[in-house]
mmCIF file of C-alpha atoms and ligand atoms in Angstrom:
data_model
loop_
_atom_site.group_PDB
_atom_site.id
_atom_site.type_symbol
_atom_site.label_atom_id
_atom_site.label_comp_id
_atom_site.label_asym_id
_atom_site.label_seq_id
_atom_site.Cartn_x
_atom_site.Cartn_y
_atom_site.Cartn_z
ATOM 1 C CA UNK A 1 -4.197 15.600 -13.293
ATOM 2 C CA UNK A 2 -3.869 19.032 -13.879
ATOM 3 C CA UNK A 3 -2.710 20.877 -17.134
ATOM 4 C CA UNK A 4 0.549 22.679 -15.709
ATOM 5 C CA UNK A 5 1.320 19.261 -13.446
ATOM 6 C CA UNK A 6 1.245 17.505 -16.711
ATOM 7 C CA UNK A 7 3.156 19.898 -19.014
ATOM 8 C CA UNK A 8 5.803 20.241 -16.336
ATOM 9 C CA UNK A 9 6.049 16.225 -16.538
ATOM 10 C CA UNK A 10 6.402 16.051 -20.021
ATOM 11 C CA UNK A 11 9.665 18.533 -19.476
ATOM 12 C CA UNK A 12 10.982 16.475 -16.406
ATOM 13 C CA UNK A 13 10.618 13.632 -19.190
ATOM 14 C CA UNK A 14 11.756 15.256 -22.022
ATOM 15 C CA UNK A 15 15.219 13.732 -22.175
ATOM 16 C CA UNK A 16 16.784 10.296 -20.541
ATOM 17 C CA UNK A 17 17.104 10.119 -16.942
ATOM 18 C CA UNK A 18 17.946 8.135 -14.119
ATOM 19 C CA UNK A 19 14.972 8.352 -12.560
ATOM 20 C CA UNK A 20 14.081 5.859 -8.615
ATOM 21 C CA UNK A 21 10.483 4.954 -8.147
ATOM 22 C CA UNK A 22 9.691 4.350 -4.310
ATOM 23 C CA UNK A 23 6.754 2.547 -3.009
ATOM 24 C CA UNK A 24 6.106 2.819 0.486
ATOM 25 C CA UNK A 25 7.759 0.103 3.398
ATOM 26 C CA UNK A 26 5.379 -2.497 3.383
ATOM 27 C CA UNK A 27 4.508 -2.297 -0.355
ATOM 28 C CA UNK A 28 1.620 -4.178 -1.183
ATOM 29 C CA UNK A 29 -0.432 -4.830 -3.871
ATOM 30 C CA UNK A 30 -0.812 -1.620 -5.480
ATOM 31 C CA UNK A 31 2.565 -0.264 -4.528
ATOM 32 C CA UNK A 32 4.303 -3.000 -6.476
ATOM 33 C CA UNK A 33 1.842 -2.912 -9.219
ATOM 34 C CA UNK A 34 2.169 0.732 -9.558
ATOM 35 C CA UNK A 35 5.699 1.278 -9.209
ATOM 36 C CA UNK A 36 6.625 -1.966 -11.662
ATOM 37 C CA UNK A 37 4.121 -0.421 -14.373
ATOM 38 C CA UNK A 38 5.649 3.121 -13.908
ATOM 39 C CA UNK A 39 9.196 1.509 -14.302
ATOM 40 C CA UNK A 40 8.436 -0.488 -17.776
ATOM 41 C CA UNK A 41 6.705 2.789 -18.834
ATOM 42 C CA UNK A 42 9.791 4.758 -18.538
ATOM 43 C CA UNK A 43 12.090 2.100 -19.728
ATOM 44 C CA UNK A 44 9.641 1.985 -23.006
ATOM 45 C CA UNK A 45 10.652 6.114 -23.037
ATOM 46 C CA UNK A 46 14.167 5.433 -22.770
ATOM 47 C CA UNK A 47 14.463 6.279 -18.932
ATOM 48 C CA UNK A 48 16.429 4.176 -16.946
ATOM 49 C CA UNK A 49 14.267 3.963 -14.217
ATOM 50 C CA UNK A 50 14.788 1.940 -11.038
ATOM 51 C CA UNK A 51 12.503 0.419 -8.228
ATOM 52 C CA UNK A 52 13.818 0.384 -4.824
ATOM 53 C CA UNK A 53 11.639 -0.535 -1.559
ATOM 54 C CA UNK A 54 12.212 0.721 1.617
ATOM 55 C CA UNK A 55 12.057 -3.055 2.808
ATOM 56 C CA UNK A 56 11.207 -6.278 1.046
ATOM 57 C CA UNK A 57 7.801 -7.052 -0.927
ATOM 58 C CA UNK A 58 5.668 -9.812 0.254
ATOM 59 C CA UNK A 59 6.419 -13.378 -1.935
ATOM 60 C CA UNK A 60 2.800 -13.160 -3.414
ATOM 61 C CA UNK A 61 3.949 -10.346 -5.558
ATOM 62 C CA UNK A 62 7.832 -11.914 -6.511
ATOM 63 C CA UNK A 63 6.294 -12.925 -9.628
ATOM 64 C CA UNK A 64 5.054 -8.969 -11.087
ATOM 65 C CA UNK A 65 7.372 -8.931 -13.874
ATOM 66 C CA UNK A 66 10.117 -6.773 -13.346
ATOM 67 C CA UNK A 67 9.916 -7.641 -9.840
ATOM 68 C CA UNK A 68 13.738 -9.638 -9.902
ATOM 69 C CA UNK A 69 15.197 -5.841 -11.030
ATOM 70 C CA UNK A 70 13.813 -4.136 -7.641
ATOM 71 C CA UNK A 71 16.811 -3.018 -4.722
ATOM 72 C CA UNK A 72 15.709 -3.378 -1.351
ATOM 73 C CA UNK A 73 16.972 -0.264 0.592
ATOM 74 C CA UNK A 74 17.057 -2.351 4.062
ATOM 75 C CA UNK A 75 19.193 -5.051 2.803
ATOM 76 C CA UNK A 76 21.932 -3.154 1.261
ATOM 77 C CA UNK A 77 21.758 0.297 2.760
ATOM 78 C CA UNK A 78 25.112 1.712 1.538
ATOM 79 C CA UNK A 79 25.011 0.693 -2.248
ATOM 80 C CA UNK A 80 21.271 1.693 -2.478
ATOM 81 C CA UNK A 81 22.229 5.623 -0.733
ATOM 82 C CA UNK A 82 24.274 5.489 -3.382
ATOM 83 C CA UNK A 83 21.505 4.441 -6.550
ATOM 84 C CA UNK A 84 19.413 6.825 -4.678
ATOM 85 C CA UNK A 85 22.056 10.068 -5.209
ATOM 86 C CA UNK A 86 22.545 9.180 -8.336
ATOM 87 C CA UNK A 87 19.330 9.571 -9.572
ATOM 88 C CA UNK A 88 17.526 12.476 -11.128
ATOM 89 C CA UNK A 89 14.488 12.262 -10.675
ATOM 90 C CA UNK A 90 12.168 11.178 -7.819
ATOM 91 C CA UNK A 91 8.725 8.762 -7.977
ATOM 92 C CA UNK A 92 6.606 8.200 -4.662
ATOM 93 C CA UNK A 93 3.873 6.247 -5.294
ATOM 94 C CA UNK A 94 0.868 5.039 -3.402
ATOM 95 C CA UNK A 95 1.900 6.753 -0.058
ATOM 96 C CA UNK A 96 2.257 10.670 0.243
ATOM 97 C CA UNK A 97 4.176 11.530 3.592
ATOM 98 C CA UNK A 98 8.184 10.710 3.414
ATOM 99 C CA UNK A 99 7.929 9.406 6.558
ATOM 100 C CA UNK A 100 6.376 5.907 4.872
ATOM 101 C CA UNK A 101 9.601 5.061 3.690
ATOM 102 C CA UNK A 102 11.111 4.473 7.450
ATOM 103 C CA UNK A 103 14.512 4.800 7.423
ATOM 104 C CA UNK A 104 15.099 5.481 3.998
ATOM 105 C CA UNK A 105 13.177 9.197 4.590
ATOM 106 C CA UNK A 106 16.787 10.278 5.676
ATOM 107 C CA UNK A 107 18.464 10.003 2.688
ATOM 108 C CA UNK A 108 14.921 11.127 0.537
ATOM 109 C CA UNK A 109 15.192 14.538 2.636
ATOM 110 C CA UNK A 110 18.762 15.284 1.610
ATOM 111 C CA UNK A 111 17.582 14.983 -2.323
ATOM 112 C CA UNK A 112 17.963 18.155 -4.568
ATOM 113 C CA UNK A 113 16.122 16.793 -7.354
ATOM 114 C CA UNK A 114 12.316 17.088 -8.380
ATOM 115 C CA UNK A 115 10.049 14.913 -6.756
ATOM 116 C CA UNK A 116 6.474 13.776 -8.561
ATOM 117 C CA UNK A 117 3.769 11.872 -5.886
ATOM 118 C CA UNK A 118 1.086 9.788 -7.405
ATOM 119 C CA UNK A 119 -1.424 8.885 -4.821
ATOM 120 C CA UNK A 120 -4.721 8.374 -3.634
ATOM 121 C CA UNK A 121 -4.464 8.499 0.015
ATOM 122 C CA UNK A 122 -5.467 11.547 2.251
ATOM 123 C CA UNK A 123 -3.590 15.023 3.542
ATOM 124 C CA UNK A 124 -0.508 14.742 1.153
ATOM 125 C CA UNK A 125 2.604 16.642 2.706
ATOM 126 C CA UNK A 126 4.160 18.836 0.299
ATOM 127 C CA UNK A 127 7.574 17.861 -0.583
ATOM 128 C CA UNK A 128 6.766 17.009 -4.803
ATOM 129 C CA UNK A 129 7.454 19.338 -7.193
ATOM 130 C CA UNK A 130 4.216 17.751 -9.174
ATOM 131 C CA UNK A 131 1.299 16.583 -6.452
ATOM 132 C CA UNK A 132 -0.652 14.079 -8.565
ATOM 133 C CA UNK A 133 -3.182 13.432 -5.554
ATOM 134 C CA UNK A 134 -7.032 11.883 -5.902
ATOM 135 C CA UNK A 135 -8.592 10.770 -2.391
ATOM 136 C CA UNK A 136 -11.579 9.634 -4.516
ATOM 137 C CA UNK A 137 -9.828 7.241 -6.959
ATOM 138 C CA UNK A 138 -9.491 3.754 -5.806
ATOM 139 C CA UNK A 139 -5.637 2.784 -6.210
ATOM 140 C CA UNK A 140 -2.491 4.294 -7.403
ATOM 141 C CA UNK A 141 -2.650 1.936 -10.345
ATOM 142 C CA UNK A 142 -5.450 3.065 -11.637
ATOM 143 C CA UNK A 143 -3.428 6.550 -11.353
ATOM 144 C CA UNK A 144 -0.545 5.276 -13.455
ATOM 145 C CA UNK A 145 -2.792 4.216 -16.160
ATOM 146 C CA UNK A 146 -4.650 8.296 -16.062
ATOM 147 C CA UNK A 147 -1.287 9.563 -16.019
ATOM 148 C CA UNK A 148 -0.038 7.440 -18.727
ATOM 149 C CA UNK A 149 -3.244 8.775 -20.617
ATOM 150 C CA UNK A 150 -2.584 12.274 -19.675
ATOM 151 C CA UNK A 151 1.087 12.414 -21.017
ATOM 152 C CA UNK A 152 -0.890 11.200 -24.638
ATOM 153 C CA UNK A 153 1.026 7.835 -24.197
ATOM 154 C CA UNK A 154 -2.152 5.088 -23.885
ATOM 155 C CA UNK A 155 -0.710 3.595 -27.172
ATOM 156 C CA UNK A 156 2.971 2.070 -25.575
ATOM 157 C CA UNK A 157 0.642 0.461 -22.803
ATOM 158 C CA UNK A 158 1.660 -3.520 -23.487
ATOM 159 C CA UNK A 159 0.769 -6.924 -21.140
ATOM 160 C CA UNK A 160 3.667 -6.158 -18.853
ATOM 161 C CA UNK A 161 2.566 -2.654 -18.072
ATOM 162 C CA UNK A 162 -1.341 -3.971 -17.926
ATOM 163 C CA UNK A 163 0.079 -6.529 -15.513
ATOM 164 C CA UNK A 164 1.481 -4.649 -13.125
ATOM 165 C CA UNK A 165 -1.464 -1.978 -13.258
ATOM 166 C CA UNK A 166 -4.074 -4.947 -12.814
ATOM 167 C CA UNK A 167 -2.725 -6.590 -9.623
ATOM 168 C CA UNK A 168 -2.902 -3.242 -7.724
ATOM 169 C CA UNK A 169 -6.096 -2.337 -8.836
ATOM 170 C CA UNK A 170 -7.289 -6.037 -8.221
ATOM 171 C CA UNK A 171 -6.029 -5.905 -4.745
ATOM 172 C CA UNK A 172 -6.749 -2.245 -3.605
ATOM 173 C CA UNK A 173 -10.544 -2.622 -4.613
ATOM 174 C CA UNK A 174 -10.421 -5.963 -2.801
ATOM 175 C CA UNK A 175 -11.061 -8.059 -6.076
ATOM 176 C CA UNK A 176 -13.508 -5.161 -7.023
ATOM 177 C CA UNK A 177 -16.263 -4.991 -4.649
ATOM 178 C CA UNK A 178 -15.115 -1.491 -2.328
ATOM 179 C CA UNK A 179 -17.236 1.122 -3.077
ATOM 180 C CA UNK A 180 -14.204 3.177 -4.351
ATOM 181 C CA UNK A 181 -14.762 0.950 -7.732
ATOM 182 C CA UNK A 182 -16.386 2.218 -10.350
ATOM 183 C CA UNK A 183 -17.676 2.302 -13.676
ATOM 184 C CA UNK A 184 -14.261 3.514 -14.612
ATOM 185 C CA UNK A 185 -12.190 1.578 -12.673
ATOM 186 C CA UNK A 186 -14.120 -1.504 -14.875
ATOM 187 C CA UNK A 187 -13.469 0.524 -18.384
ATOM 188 C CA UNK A 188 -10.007 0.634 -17.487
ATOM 189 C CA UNK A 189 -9.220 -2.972 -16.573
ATOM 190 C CA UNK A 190 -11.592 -3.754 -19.435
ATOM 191 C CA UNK A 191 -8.556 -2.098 -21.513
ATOM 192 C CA UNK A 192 -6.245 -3.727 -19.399
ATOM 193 C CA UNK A 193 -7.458 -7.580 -20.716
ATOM 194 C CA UNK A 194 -7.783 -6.197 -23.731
ATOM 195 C CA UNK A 195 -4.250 -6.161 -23.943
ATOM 196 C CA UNK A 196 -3.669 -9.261 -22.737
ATOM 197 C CA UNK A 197 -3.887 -9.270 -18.635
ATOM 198 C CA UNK A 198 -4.691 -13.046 -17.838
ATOM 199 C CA UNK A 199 -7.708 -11.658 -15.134
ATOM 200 C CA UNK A 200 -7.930 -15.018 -14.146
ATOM 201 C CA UNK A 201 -4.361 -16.441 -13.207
ATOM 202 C CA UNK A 202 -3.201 -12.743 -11.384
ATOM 203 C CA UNK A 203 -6.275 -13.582 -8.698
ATOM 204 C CA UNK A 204 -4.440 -17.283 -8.577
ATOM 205 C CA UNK A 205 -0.955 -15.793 -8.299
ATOM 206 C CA UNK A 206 -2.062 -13.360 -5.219
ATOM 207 C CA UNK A 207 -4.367 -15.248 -3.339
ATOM 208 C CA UNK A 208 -4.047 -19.128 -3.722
ATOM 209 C CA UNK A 209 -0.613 -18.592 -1.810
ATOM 210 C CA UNK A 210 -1.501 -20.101 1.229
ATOM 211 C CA UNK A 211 1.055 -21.670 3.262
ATOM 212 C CA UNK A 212 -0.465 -24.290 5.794
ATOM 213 C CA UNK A 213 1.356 -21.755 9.158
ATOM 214 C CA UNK A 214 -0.855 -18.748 7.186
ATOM 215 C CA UNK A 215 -3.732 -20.239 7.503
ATOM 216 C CA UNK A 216 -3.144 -21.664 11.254
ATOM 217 C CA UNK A 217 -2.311 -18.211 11.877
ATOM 218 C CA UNK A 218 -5.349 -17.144 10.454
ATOM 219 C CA UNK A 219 -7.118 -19.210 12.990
ATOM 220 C CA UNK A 220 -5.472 -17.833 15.560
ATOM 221 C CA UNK A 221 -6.326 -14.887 14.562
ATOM 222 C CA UNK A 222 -9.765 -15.549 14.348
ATOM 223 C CA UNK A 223 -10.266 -17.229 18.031
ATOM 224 C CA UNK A 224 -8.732 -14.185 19.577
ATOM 225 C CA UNK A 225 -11.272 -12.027 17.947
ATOM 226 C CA UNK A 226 -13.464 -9.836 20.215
ATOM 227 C CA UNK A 227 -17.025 -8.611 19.037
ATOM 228 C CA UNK A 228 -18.880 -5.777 20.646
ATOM 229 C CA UNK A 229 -22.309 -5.944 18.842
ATOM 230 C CA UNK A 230 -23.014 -2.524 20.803
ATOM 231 C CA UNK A 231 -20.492 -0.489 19.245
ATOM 232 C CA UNK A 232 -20.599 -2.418 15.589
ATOM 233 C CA UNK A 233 -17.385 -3.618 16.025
ATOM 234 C CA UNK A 234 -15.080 -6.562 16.014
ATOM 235 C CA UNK A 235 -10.694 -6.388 16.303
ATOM 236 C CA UNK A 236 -8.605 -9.501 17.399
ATOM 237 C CA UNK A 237 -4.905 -9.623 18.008
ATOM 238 C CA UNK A 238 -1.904 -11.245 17.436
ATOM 239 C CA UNK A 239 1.567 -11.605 19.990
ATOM 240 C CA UNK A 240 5.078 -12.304 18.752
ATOM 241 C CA UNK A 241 4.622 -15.572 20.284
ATOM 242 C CA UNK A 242 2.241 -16.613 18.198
ATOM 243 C CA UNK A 243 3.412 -15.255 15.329
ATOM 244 C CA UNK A 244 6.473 -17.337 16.245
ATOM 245 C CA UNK A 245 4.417 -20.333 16.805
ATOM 246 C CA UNK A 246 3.315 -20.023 12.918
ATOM 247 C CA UNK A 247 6.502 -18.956 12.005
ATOM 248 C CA UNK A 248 5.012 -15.515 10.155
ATOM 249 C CA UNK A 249 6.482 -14.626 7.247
ATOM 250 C CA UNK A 250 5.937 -11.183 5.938
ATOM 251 C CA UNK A 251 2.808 -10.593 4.343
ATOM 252 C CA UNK A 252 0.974 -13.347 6.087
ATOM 253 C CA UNK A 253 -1.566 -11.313 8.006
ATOM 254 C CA UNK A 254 -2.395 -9.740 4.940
ATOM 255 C CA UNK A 255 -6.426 -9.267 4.912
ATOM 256 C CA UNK A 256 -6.638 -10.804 8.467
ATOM 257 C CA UNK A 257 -8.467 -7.029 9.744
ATOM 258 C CA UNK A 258 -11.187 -7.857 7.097
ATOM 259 C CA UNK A 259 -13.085 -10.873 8.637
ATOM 260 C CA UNK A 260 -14.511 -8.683 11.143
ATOM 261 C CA UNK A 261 -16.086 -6.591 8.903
ATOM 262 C CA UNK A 262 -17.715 -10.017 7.797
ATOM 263 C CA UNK A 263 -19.399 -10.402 11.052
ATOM 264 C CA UNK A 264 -23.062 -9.093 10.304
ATOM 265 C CA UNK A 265 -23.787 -5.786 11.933
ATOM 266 C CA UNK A 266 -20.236 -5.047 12.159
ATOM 267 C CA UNK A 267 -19.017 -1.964 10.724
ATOM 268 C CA UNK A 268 -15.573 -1.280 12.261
ATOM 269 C CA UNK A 269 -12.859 -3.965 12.325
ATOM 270 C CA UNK A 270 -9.517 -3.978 13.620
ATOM 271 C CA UNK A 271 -5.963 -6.256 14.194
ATOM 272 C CA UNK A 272 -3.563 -5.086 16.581
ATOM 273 C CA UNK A 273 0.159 -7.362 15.819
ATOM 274 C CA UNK A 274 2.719 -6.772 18.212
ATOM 275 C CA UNK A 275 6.427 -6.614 16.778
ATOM 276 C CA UNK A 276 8.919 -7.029 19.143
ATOM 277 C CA UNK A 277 12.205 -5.855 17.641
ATOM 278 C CA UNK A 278 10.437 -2.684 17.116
ATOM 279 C CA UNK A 279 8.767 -2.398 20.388
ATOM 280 C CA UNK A 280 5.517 -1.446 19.431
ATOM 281 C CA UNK A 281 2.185 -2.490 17.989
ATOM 282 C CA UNK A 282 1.139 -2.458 14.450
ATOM 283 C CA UNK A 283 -2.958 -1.658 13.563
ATOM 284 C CA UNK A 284 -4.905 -1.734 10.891
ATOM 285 C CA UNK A 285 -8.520 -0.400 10.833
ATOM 286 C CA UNK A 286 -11.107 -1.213 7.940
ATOM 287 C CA UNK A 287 -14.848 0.247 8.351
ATOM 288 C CA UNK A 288 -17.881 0.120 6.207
ATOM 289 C CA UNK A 289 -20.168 2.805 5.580
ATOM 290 C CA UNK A 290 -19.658 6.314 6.980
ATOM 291 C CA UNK A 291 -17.432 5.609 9.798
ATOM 292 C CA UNK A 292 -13.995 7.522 9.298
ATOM 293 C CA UNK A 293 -11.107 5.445 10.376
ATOM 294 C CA UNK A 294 -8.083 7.877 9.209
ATOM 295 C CA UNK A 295 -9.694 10.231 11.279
ATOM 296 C CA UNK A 296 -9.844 8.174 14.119
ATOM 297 C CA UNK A 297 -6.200 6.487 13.319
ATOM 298 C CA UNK A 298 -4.897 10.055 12.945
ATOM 299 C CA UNK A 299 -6.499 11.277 16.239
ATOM 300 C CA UNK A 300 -5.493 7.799 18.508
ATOM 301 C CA UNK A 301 -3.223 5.719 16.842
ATOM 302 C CA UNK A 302 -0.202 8.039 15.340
ATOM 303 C CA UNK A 303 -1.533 6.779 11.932
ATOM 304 C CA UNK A 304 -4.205 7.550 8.204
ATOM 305 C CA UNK A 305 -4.981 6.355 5.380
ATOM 306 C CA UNK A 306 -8.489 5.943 3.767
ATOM 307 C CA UNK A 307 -11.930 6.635 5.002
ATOM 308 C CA UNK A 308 -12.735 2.982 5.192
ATOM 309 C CA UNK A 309 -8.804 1.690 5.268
ATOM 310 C CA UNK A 310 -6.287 3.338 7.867
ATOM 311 C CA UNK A 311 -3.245 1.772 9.419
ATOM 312 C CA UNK A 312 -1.762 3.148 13.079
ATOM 313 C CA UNK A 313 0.541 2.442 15.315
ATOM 314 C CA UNK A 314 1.163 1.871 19.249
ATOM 315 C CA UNK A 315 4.049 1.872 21.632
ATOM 316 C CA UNK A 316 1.982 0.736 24.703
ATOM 317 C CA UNK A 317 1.758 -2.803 25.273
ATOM 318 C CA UNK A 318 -0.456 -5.315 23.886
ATOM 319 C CA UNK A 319 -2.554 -4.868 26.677
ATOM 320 C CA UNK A 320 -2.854 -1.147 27.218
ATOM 321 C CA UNK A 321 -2.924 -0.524 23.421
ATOM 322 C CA UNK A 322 -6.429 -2.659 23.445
ATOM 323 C CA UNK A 323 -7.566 -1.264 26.710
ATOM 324 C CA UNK A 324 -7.248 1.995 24.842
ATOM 325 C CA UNK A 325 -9.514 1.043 21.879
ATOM 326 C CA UNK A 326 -11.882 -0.591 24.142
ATOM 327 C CA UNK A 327 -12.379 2.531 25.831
ATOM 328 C CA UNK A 328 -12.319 4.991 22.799
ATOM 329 C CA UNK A 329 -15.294 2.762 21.522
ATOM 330 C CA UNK A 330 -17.883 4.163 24.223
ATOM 331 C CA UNK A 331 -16.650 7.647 23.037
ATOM 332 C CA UNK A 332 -17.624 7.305 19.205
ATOM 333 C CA UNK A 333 -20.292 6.380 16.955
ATOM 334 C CA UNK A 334 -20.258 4.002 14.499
HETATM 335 MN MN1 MN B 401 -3.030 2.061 -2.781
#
């Protein structure tokens, strides 16, 4: 973080605020994690900080401490306008356009009050007062912990905090083996059972979540894939009516786009999952290796993200929107 970003935080913080903290719609992992650690942080600073998601959190997170205290902008739009106005200062983490917030980017716009963005994903747009930005650092929680260094604060971090900060970085690095990890990341969550972070039970909480429709729908998932050895990759898909036929709850295609990528000789994966009350497809694209799939999300799919990790979106049908892919494949190299 830079030394004039950081001074000019320490001002924005140099008396109590009301202060919102927004992950982006969809929050996962490290969204949660980062925007629950921020919120104890500022609490601990006398702050009265509040989380509010565009739209619910996955139930595999409902346990993050702090998690019971978060508003939900989509279920009670008028009364959370209204927390949002009220507040003084603005948080985006883990996502860096506005438009990541869906709906909710309407009533961000019409803010007049100084907003800071901690995030690690690429092309930020500029609408923060302080950019705290890092393509090469693997999750926003490992962010919040720098940036609780930065401000000379390292000595309030506590289990809660650690918590929070652990399950995103946990989940972002997929449990620690993406290349993005590093000897750092490691030092940090080092620090982060040092202070009491039960490693251990947070990889229960997350993953052992299974329901027995998840992992049917996993299935499904998995005999719909389609592998094209020639072009290195593998993407399935998934219809409303199966979906239905599971009865999908949110989150539960979480991690479903990376079983291609465990195909050998596969280095490009992808899920398409139609949604019908919006009309449209939803993507996600994982690679390995060089293979840039926020380039190739930005360029065909209306979408970014990471190098390795993009997400898009399609308003074709199912069937045109795979037709598509199919035929961008002969056009690139993987
Ligand atoms: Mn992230």
């Amino acid at each position: 973080m830079k030394k004039e970003d950081i001074e000019i935080v320490k001002n924005l913080l140099a008396n109590p605020k009301k202060i919102a903290i927004i992950p982006h719609r969809s929050p996962d992992g490290d969204a949660m994690g980062s925007t629950l650690a921020l919120y104890h942080f500022l609490k601990k600073i006398n702050h009265q900080p509040i989380v509010i998601s565009p739209n619910d959190f996955p139930g595999f997170l409902a346990w993050l401490p702090g998690s019971e205290s978060v508003l939900v902008y989509e279920n009670e739009k008028e009364s959370v306008t209204k927390v949002l106005q009220s507040a003084e200062l603005v948080f985006t983490l883990d996502f860096n356009a506005l438009h990541r917030t869906g709906e909710m980017e309407q009533v961000l716009q019409k803010l007049k009050v100084p907003f800071v963005m901690i995030d690690h994903h690429q092309k930020p747009d500029n609408y923060a007062l302080v950019t705290y930005s890092d393509t090469s650092i693997g999750s926003t929680c490992q962010m919040i912990y720098e940036f609780i260094s930065s401000l000379g604060k390292k000595d309030l971090l506590d289990k809660t905090i650690a918590t929070c900060l652990y399950t995103g970085i946990m989940t972002d690095s997929g449990s620690f083996r993406y290349p993005s990890t590093t000897s750092t990341t490691h030092r940090i969550v080092a620090d982060l059972i040092d202070l009491g972070v039960n490693n251990s039970e947070i990889h229960n909480l997350v993953f052992d979540d299974n329901s027995f429709n998840r992992l049917q729908l996993l299935g499904r998932a998995l005999q719909n894939m389609k592998v094209f050895p020639e072009y290195k990759t593998a993407y399935t898909t998934l219809s409303q009516n199966e979906l239905d036929e599971f009865h999908y709850k949110k989150g539960d295609t979480e991690g479903f786009v990376n079983y291609g990528l465990t195909i050998k000789g596969i280095n490009f994966a992808a899920i398409f999952i139609e949604n019908r009350d919006e009309n449209s497809i939803k993507i996600s694209f994982r690679s390995q290796g060089e293979f840039d799939v926020n380039q190739f999300s930005r360029e065909n799919f209306n979408g970014g993200g990471h190098i390795n990790a993009a997400g898009g979106k399609s308003t074709l049908s199912m069937e045109e929107t795979t037709k598509k892919f199919e035929n961008l494949l002969t056009k690139i190299s993987i």
